Amino acid sequence: MRLLLGSLAGAAIVATACGSLAENGSLAGPSASAATSKNTLIVGGRDGVRVMDSGGKQIADLGRVIGTADWRYAFAVAIDSSGNTTLRTVDPGSAATVRGLPLAGRWEAVGGYDGGPTGLSHDGRWLALTAADVPGRFAIVDTTGGVQPRVVNVGPSELSTSRFAFDAISDNGESLYLIEHLVGTQYRVRVLDVRSGLLLPGAIIDVKQLASTADANGVMSGTYTSSAAGPNGQWFFSVYLHPAMGPYVHALNTTSRIAECILDLPTFGKAGQVEMAKQPYWAVVLGKQLTGSRVYAVNGALGEAAVIDPEAVKVTRTSTFKVPRPTQATTGFVPRPAAAVSPDGYRLYALGDKGIFVLDAMDLSLRATFEPSSSFRSLAVAPDNATLYALTSDGATIVALDARTGRPLTTLTLSATADYLAIPSR
């Protein structure tokens, strides 16, 4: 399992729409009023994160930062000339530093600032950093500054690289989960007890699935795609692609240190070359309704979806929906995220090779297809459920759509390409 978040790129932005640009550069015409101007967009990538309003005006340049799940805070890691590090807590709305925390030694983010693993716990309190010059060394940092950072080591420090990579950290900061990379796509999930600094023996596996996804030593095989936390952050759900069997969901309980493998996705055990080629479009996302929460595993390129009960940790419904016939052609990027649930919990949006598919989040029926001739790499839904933002596959343009009808509202052309979109919680 990997927790997704990350950062984005952008710069000066030109806004276009069905209306025209007024002399002052603001949007004119009916489409400008249709687009919700109160939305704040996070646009990010490996080069940094910029914050802008939904009219294209830049609000702040955050640089390379790690964002919390709700983007209420971000964290910047900087190494100074003396070889020490400062962790800054940043307000995304203003780029102002809220708190600075000095750390002895050279530390850096565990991820690549591209929307992948961030090193943050679900609640944003704990942040795992990796040593810039010592493979297998991690710092567990309390971002509130209330607890002194803990430094832990895994594997021989004399190696040039470490086979251990960050996977997750519990909300209590006591369990650091690591992916131990073995041969090819083989891996094991290990847990390091932060209090003692010890890597516990054995692997975190679902003993019920030893014959399907793991051997007796806990060795699994698969390629990670995306992940999402459950409603209380205790469980993390990640999609992996087994090289022979196809996609499955690995569910990790970060508090109890147990795992379960969910094998009920529509193509598990019968995935062919086409299904393998469309692996990057698998996404897991959390949806919250009045009646409870659901985790969705969906692939818009294949037209497949499943509902997972996050408490029972099992699939309760699967569905296939009509999409253009997929091919074996691969994409040059991993959509992040490849799916999104409306804040009210009733619409599920999924990216395909072409278009955005809108599903009823309750029964997984296909309700509409937006922009069927366009390709996208990231999605975000406004907090008021009214506007859907989609980043084009080349990372150069953001398209704003009416989230209910798909009617185009505004197009924002970025002066620098981006990898992903996000919208801060209000």
Short mmCIF file of C-alpha atoms in Angstrom, two decimals:
data_model
loop_
_atom_site.label_atom_id
_atom_site.label_comp_id
_atom_site.label_asym_id
_atom_site.label_seq_id
_atom_site.Cartn_x
_atom_site.Cartn_y
_atom_site.Cartn_z
CA MET A 1 0.00 0.00 0.00
CA ARG A 2 1.17 3.50 -0.70
CA LEU A 3 -0.50 6.72 0.34
CA LEU A 4 -0.89 9.09 -2.50
CA LEU A 5 -0.51 12.84 -2.43
CA GLY A 6 2.33 14.99 -3.65
CA SER A 7 3.03 18.23 -5.47
CA LEU A 8 2.61 20.06 -8.81
CA ALA A 9 4.06 22.48 -11.34
CA GLY A 10 2.67 25.63 -12.88
CA ALA A 11 3.47 29.27 -13.53
CA ALA A 12 1.71 32.07 -15.35
CA ILE A 13 -1.68 30.80 -16.44
CA VAL A 14 -3.90 31.93 -19.30
CA ALA A 15 -7.65 31.40 -18.92
CA THR A 16 -9.91 30.83 -21.90
CA ALA A 17 -13.57 29.94 -22.08
CA CYS A 18 -16.66 30.11 -24.26
CA GLY A 19 -16.64 33.82 -23.43
CA SER A 20 -13.77 36.17 -24.22
CA LEU A 21 -10.98 37.69 -22.17
CA ALA A 22 -11.76 41.12 -20.85
CA GLU A 23 -9.15 43.88 -21.12
CA ASN A 24 -8.13 43.35 -17.50
CA GLY A 25 -7.44 39.66 -18.15
CA SER A 26 -10.46 38.38 -16.27
CA LEU A 27 -12.92 35.98 -17.85
CA ALA A 28 -15.83 37.56 -19.68
CA GLY A 29 -18.98 35.92 -20.98
CA PRO A 30 -21.39 33.36 -19.54
CA SER A 31 -18.81 30.64 -18.95
CA ALA A 32 -16.87 32.80 -16.53
CA SER A 33 -19.82 33.19 -14.21
CA ALA A 34 -20.58 29.48 -14.51
CA ALA A 35 -17.16 28.48 -13.24
CA THR A 36 -16.99 28.63 -9.46
CA SER A 37 -14.50 31.40 -8.64
CA LYS A 38 -14.19 30.42 -5.00
CA ASN A 39 -12.35 27.19 -5.72
CA THR A 40 -8.65 26.98 -5.01
CA LEU A 41 -6.59 24.62 -7.15
CA ILE A 42 -3.39 22.83 -6.24
CA VAL A 43 -1.35 22.24 -9.40
CA GLY A 44 1.80 20.24 -8.90
CA GLY A 45 4.60 18.04 -10.12
CA ARG A 46 8.25 17.21 -9.66
CA ASP A 47 9.30 20.84 -10.06
CA GLY A 48 6.99 22.26 -7.42
CA VAL A 49 3.48 23.19 -6.37
CA ARG A 50 1.57 26.30 -7.24
CA VAL A 51 -1.76 27.44 -5.88
CA MET A 52 -4.22 29.28 -8.08
CA ASP A 53 -7.83 30.30 -8.13
CA SER A 54 -10.30 28.83 -10.60
CA GLY A 55 -9.91 31.85 -12.86
CA GLY A 56 -6.24 31.08 -13.42
CA LYS A 57 -4.72 33.69 -11.10
CA GLN A 58 -1.71 32.42 -9.16
CA ILE A 59 -2.11 32.75 -5.41
CA ALA A 60 1.14 31.23 -4.17
CA ASP A 61 4.25 29.41 -5.34
CA LEU A 62 5.02 26.74 -2.75
CA GLY A 63 8.04 25.19 -4.42
CA ARG A 64 8.63 21.48 -3.81
CA VAL A 65 6.38 20.51 -0.92
CA ILE A 66 4.54 17.53 0.55
CA GLY A 67 0.83 18.14 1.02
CA THR A 68 -1.47 16.67 3.63
CA ALA A 69 -4.45 14.69 2.36
CA ASP A 70 -6.72 17.74 2.62
CA TRP A 71 -4.01 20.22 1.56
CA ARG A 72 -4.62 22.40 4.58
CA TYR A 73 -0.89 22.25 5.24
CA ALA A 74 2.20 21.45 3.24
CA PHE A 75 5.74 20.62 4.29
CA ALA A 76 8.97 21.81 2.70
CA VAL A 77 12.28 20.03 3.30
CA ALA A 78 15.48 22.05 2.80
CA ILE A 79 19.13 21.12 3.42
CA ASP A 80 21.38 24.06 4.33
CA SER A 81 25.06 24.65 3.61
CA SER A 82 26.10 23.19 6.97
CA GLY A 83 24.56 19.82 6.13
CA ASN A 84 21.50 20.11 8.35
CA THR A 85 17.82 20.21 7.44
CA THR A 86 14.84 22.43 8.17
CA LEU A 87 11.29 21.11 7.90
CA ARG A 88 8.90 24.00 7.29
CA THR A 89 5.14 23.79 7.76
CA VAL A 90 3.61 25.96 5.05
CA ASP A 91 0.18 27.53 4.66
CA PRO A 92 -0.78 26.69 1.04
CA GLY A 93 -3.00 29.74 0.77
CA SER A 94 -0.21 32.23 1.34
CA ALA A 95 3.05 30.22 1.17
CA ALA A 96 3.79 31.59 4.65
CA THR A 97 5.86 29.47 7.02
CA VAL A 98 3.74 28.42 10.00
CA ARG A 99 6.47 26.50 11.80
CA GLY A 100 10.13 25.64 11.28
CA LEU A 101 11.66 22.48 12.72
CA PRO A 102 15.45 22.01 12.60
CA LEU A 103 16.73 18.47 11.99
CA ALA A 104 20.33 17.36 12.42
CA GLY A 105 21.71 15.77 9.26
CA ARG A 106 20.68 15.67 5.62
CA TRP A 107 17.09 14.53 5.07
CA GLU A 108 14.79 14.45 2.05
CA ALA A 109 11.28 13.39 1.07
CA VAL A 110 10.62 9.68 0.60
CA GLY A 111 8.72 10.31 -2.66
CA GLY A 112 9.43 12.04 -5.92
CA TYR A 113 7.02 15.01 -5.61
CA ASP A 114 4.95 13.58 -8.46
CA GLY A 115 1.78 12.73 -6.57
CA GLY A 116 3.07 9.40 -5.27
CA PRO A 117 3.94 8.35 -1.70
CA THR A 118 4.47 11.32 0.62
CA GLY A 119 5.70 9.82 3.88
CA LEU A 120 2.79 11.31 5.83
CA SER A 121 0.48 9.50 8.20
CA HIS A 122 -3.23 9.71 7.41
CA ASP A 123 -3.80 12.48 9.96
CA GLY A 124 -0.76 14.44 8.77
CA ARG A 125 0.97 14.46 12.15
CA TRP A 126 3.84 12.09 11.37
CA LEU A 127 6.22 12.44 8.47
CA ALA A 128 8.83 9.90 7.43
CA LEU A 129 11.93 11.31 5.77
CA THR A 130 14.83 9.40 4.27
CA ALA A 131 18.52 10.17 4.79
CA ALA A 132 20.08 11.82 1.75
CA ASP A 133 23.42 10.09 2.26
CA VAL A 134 22.71 6.90 4.27
CA PRO A 135 20.61 4.24 2.50
CA GLY A 136 18.03 2.57 4.74
CA ARG A 137 17.94 5.36 7.33
CA PHE A 138 14.64 7.10 8.13
CA ALA A 139 13.60 9.94 10.43
CA ILE A 140 10.11 9.85 11.97
CA VAL A 141 9.15 13.47 12.57
CA ASP A 142 6.24 14.83 14.61
CA THR A 143 5.15 17.73 12.39
CA THR A 144 3.61 19.51 15.39
CA GLY A 145 7.02 19.61 17.07
CA GLY A 146 5.66 17.94 20.21
CA VAL A 147 7.89 14.84 20.07
CA GLN A 148 11.57 14.68 19.24
CA PRO A 149 12.32 13.03 15.87
CA ARG A 150 13.32 9.38 15.94
CA VAL A 151 16.01 8.02 13.62
CA VAL A 152 15.79 4.37 12.61
CA ASN A 153 17.92 2.16 10.38
CA VAL A 154 17.10 -0.84 8.20
CA GLY A 155 19.64 -2.84 6.24
CA PRO A 156 23.42 -2.39 5.94
CA SER A 157 24.40 1.27 5.72
CA GLU A 158 27.43 0.47 3.53
CA LEU A 159 25.21 -0.36 0.54
CA SER A 160 24.88 2.29 -2.16
CA THR A 161 21.11 1.84 -2.29
CA SER A 162 18.50 0.39 0.04
CA ARG A 163 16.01 -2.29 -0.89
CA PHE A 164 13.55 -0.77 1.60
CA ALA A 165 11.09 1.92 0.52
CA PHE A 166 8.42 3.79 2.48
CA ASP A 167 4.95 2.28 2.43
CA ALA A 168 2.94 3.81 5.31
CA ILE A 169 3.11 5.09 8.85
CA SER A 170 0.45 4.70 11.52
CA ASP A 171 -1.40 7.67 13.00
CA ASN A 172 0.19 6.99 16.40
CA GLY A 173 3.66 7.16 14.86
CA GLU A 174 4.65 3.78 16.28
CA SER A 175 4.65 1.62 13.14
CA LEU A 176 6.66 2.37 10.01
CA TYR A 177 5.70 0.11 7.11
CA LEU A 178 8.28 -0.56 4.44
CA ILE A 179 8.29 -2.29 1.08
CA GLU A 180 11.24 -4.67 0.91
CA HIS A 181 12.05 -5.00 -2.78
CA LEU A 182 13.40 -8.42 -3.73
CA VAL A 183 13.78 -9.77 -7.28
CA GLY A 184 11.84 -8.27 -10.18
CA THR A 185 8.32 -7.44 -9.03
CA GLN A 186 8.66 -9.49 -5.83
CA TYR A 187 8.34 -7.68 -2.53
CA ARG A 188 7.46 -8.07 1.13
CA VAL A 189 5.67 -5.67 3.47
CA ARG A 190 7.71 -5.24 6.65
CA VAL A 191 7.04 -3.24 9.80
CA LEU A 192 9.57 -1.35 11.87
CA ASP A 193 8.67 -0.67 15.49
CA VAL A 194 9.55 3.00 15.90
CA ARG A 195 9.83 2.90 19.71
CA SER A 196 12.47 0.18 19.70
CA GLY A 197 13.94 0.99 16.31
CA LEU A 198 13.75 -2.69 15.37
CA LEU A 199 12.64 -4.18 12.08
CA LEU A 200 10.30 -6.93 13.17
CA PRO A 201 10.88 -10.43 11.79
CA GLY A 202 8.60 -11.82 9.12
CA ALA A 203 6.26 -10.03 6.75
CA ILE A 204 2.78 -8.53 6.99
CA ILE A 205 0.64 -10.91 4.92
CA ASP A 206 -2.86 -12.26 4.57
CA VAL A 207 -2.36 -15.85 5.67
CA LYS A 208 -5.62 -16.84 3.95
CA GLN A 209 -4.13 -15.96 0.57
CA LEU A 210 -0.76 -17.70 0.74
CA ALA A 211 -1.48 -19.69 -2.41
CA SER A 212 -2.71 -16.68 -4.39
CA THR A 213 -0.61 -13.61 -3.65
CA ALA A 214 2.18 -14.64 -1.28
CA ASP A 215 4.40 -17.58 -0.41
CA ALA A 216 5.15 -18.95 3.05
CA ASN A 217 7.85 -16.28 3.54
CA GLY A 218 5.44 -13.47 2.82
CA VAL A 219 6.91 -12.76 -0.61
CA MET A 220 4.32 -11.18 -2.89
CA SER A 221 4.56 -10.12 -6.50
CA GLY A 222 3.02 -7.06 -8.03
CA THR A 223 3.40 -3.51 -9.27
CA TYR A 224 1.89 -0.69 -7.22
CA THR A 225 -0.63 1.66 -8.84
CA SER A 226 -2.54 3.75 -6.28
CA SER A 227 -3.86 3.79 -2.73
CA ALA A 228 -6.35 5.45 -0.43
CA ALA A 229 -7.02 5.54 3.29
CA GLY A 230 -10.23 4.24 4.81
CA PRO A 231 -12.62 6.56 6.67
CA ASN A 232 -10.64 6.64 9.93
CA GLY A 233 -7.15 6.09 8.52
CA GLN A 234 -6.74 2.71 10.18
CA TRP A 235 -6.89 0.75 6.93
CA PHE A 236 -5.02 1.62 3.75
CA PHE A 237 -6.12 0.12 0.46
CA SER A 238 -3.67 -0.22 -2.44
CA VAL A 239 -4.02 -1.64 -5.93
CA TYR A 240 -1.25 -3.94 -7.12
CA LEU A 241 -0.95 -5.75 -10.44
CA HIS A 242 0.18 -9.36 -10.08
CA PRO A 243 2.30 -10.23 -13.16
CA ALA A 244 0.25 -13.36 -13.89
CA MET A 245 -3.08 -12.96 -12.08
CA GLY A 246 -3.87 -9.29 -12.62
CA PRO A 247 -5.08 -6.56 -10.24
CA TYR A 248 -5.84 -7.04 -6.56
CA VAL A 249 -6.22 -4.78 -3.53
CA HIS A 250 -3.81 -5.03 -0.62
CA ALA A 251 -5.45 -3.78 2.59
CA LEU A 252 -3.08 -2.85 5.42
CA ASN A 253 -4.21 -2.17 8.98
CA THR A 254 -1.57 0.25 10.23
CA THR A 255 -2.67 -0.01 13.86
CA SER A 256 -3.06 -3.77 14.25
CA ARG A 257 -0.17 -4.62 11.90
CA ILE A 258 -2.22 -7.03 9.83
CA ALA A 259 -3.09 -7.24 6.14
CA GLU A 260 -5.74 -8.72 3.90
CA CYS A 261 -5.71 -9.25 0.15
CA ILE A 262 -8.91 -8.53 -1.75
CA LEU A 263 -9.01 -10.68 -4.87
CA ASP A 264 -12.57 -10.00 -6.00
CA LEU A 265 -11.78 -7.39 -8.65
CA PRO A 266 -13.48 -8.27 -11.95
CA THR A 267 -10.35 -9.35 -13.85
CA PHE A 268 -8.26 -11.00 -11.12
CA GLY A 269 -7.15 -14.42 -12.31
CA LYS A 270 -8.10 -13.75 -15.92
CA ALA A 271 -6.13 -10.67 -16.91
CA GLY A 272 -4.71 -10.64 -20.43
CA GLN A 273 -2.29 -8.32 -22.19
CA VAL A 274 -4.87 -5.57 -22.56
CA GLU A 275 -5.72 -5.64 -18.84
CA MET A 276 -2.02 -5.52 -17.99
CA ALA A 277 -1.46 -2.56 -20.31
CA LYS A 278 -4.24 -0.58 -18.64
CA GLN A 279 -2.96 -1.14 -15.10
CA PRO A 280 -2.09 2.56 -14.55
CA TYR A 281 -5.78 3.45 -14.73
CA TRP A 282 -6.66 1.43 -11.63
CA ALA A 283 -7.51 3.74 -8.76
CA VAL A 284 -8.80 3.33 -5.22
CA VAL A 285 -10.75 6.25 -3.77
CA LEU A 286 -12.84 6.85 -0.66
CA GLY A 287 -16.43 8.03 -0.89
CA LYS A 288 -18.47 9.23 2.07
CA GLN A 289 -22.27 9.09 2.10
CA LEU A 290 -24.80 9.76 4.83
CA THR A 291 -25.21 6.00 5.27
CA GLY A 292 -21.48 5.37 5.66
CA SER A 293 -18.25 5.21 3.71
CA ARG A 294 -17.19 3.11 0.75
CA VAL A 295 -13.90 2.44 -0.97
CA TYR A 296 -14.03 2.18 -4.75
CA ALA A 297 -11.60 0.35 -7.01
CA VAL A 298 -12.20 1.48 -10.57
CA ASN A 299 -10.53 1.38 -13.98
CA GLY A 300 -12.06 3.68 -16.57
CA ALA A 301 -9.92 2.31 -19.40
CA LEU A 302 -11.32 -1.20 -18.87
CA GLY A 303 -14.80 -0.27 -17.68
CA GLU A 304 -14.52 -2.12 -14.37
CA ALA A 305 -15.43 -1.07 -10.84
CA ALA A 306 -15.88 -2.57 -7.38
CA VAL A 307 -17.19 -1.36 -4.04
CA ILE A 308 -15.21 -2.35 -0.94
CA ASP A 309 -16.69 -2.20 2.55
CA PRO A 310 -13.86 -0.47 4.49
CA GLU A 311 -14.91 -2.02 7.79
CA ALA A 312 -15.53 -5.59 6.64
CA VAL A 313 -12.62 -5.27 4.15
CA LYS A 314 -14.42 -7.13 1.39
CA VAL A 315 -15.98 -6.44 -1.99
CA THR A 316 -19.74 -5.91 -1.80
CA ARG A 317 -20.48 -5.07 -5.43
CA THR A 318 -18.75 -5.27 -8.81
CA SER A 319 -19.73 -3.78 -12.13
CA THR A 320 -18.65 -3.43 -15.73
CA PHE A 321 -19.58 -0.39 -17.77
CA LYS A 322 -19.33 0.44 -21.45
CA VAL A 323 -16.10 2.09 -22.60
CA PRO A 324 -14.35 2.27 -25.99
CA ARG A 325 -12.68 -1.04 -26.82
CA PRO A 326 -9.31 -0.94 -25.00
CA THR A 327 -6.08 -1.76 -26.81
CA GLN A 328 -2.66 -2.96 -25.69
CA ALA A 329 -1.25 0.54 -26.11
CA THR A 330 0.39 1.75 -22.91
CA THR A 331 0.29 5.23 -21.47
CA GLY A 332 3.41 7.23 -20.79
CA PHE A 333 2.20 8.36 -17.37
CA VAL A 334 0.34 7.16 -14.29
CA PRO A 335 -2.92 9.11 -13.79
CA ARG A 336 -2.97 10.54 -10.24
CA PRO A 337 -5.66 10.35 -9.27
CA ALA A 338 -7.38 8.36 -12.01
CA ALA A 339 -10.71 8.63 -10.17
CA ALA A 340 -12.56 10.92 -7.79
CA VAL A 341 -15.76 10.83 -5.76
CA SER A 342 -17.96 13.90 -5.44
CA PRO A 343 -17.91 15.33 -1.89
CA ASP A 344 -21.57 14.41 -1.44
CA GLY A 345 -20.58 10.81 -2.16
CA TYR A 346 -23.01 10.09 -4.97
CA ARG A 347 -20.96 10.37 -8.15
CA LEU A 348 -17.82 8.44 -9.06
CA TYR A 349 -15.66 9.88 -11.85
CA ALA A 350 -13.11 7.64 -13.60
CA LEU A 351 -10.55 8.43 -16.28
CA GLY A 352 -10.30 6.25 -19.36
CA ASP A 353 -7.99 6.25 -22.35
CA LYS A 354 -10.43 8.82 -23.68
CA GLY A 355 -13.09 10.58 -21.69
CA ILE A 356 -14.31 10.77 -18.11
CA PHE A 357 -16.89 8.20 -17.05
CA VAL A 358 -19.50 9.20 -14.48
CA LEU A 359 -20.88 6.36 -12.36
CA ASP A 360 -23.64 6.29 -9.79
CA ALA A 361 -21.63 5.71 -6.63
CA MET A 362 -24.42 3.65 -5.08
CA ASP A 363 -24.98 1.00 -7.78
CA LEU A 364 -21.98 1.64 -10.11
CA SER A 365 -24.22 2.20 -13.13
CA LEU A 366 -22.85 4.41 -15.90
CA ARG A 367 -24.65 7.76 -15.96
CA ALA A 368 -22.66 9.80 -18.47
CA THR A 369 -19.43 10.18 -20.39
CA PHE A 370 -17.75 13.60 -20.38
CA GLU A 371 -15.23 14.79 -23.01
CA PRO A 372 -15.20 11.43 -24.88
CA SER A 373 -12.52 12.52 -27.37
CA SER A 374 -10.03 13.92 -24.83
CA SER A 375 -7.41 12.28 -22.61
CA PHE A 376 -6.68 13.33 -19.02
CA ARG A 377 -4.23 12.47 -16.26
CA SER A 378 -5.79 13.90 -13.08
CA LEU A 379 -9.19 14.79 -11.59
CA ALA A 380 -10.51 16.95 -8.75
CA VAL A 381 -14.07 17.81 -7.71
CA ALA A 382 -14.99 21.13 -6.09
CA PRO A 383 -16.23 21.01 -2.47
CA ASP A 384 -19.67 22.25 -3.54
CA ASN A 385 -20.01 19.30 -5.99
CA ALA A 386 -20.61 21.77 -8.85
CA THR A 387 -17.35 21.78 -10.82
CA LEU A 388 -15.12 18.98 -12.06
CA TYR A 389 -11.52 19.86 -12.94
CA ALA A 390 -9.49 17.64 -15.27
CA LEU A 391 -5.82 17.95 -16.22
CA THR A 392 -5.12 17.00 -19.83
CA SER A 393 -2.79 14.08 -20.51
CA ASP A 394 0.03 16.39 -21.60
CA GLY A 395 -0.21 18.25 -18.29
CA ALA A 396 -0.60 21.58 -20.07
CA THR A 397 -4.28 22.42 -19.63
CA ILE A 398 -6.96 22.27 -16.95
CA VAL A 399 -10.52 21.84 -18.18
CA ALA A 400 -13.36 22.90 -15.87
CA LEU A 401 -16.67 21.11 -16.44
CA ASP A 402 -20.10 21.27 -14.89
CA ALA A 403 -19.83 18.26 -12.60
CA ARG A 404 -23.44 17.22 -13.22
CA THR A 405 -23.81 17.74 -16.97
CA GLY A 406 -20.24 17.81 -18.29
CA ARG A 407 -20.81 21.19 -19.90
CA PRO A 408 -17.46 22.95 -20.46
CA LEU A 409 -17.06 26.02 -18.26
CA THR A 410 -13.47 27.23 -18.50
CA THR A 411 -10.10 26.17 -19.87
CA LEU A 412 -6.91 27.14 -18.03
CA THR A 413 -3.70 26.91 -20.04
CA LEU A 414 -0.62 26.38 -17.85
CA SER A 415 2.72 27.88 -18.79
CA ALA A 416 4.49 24.86 -17.28
CA THR A 417 3.23 21.29 -17.33
CA ALA A 418 1.81 19.60 -14.23
CA ASP A 419 1.38 16.02 -13.03
CA TYR A 420 -1.70 16.25 -10.84
CA LEU A 421 -4.55 18.34 -9.44
CA ALA A 422 -6.00 18.70 -5.96
CA ILE A 423 -8.47 20.99 -4.20
CA PRO A 424 -7.92 21.92 -0.53
CA SER A 425 -10.70 21.08 1.91
CA ARG A 426 -12.58 24.10 3.21
#
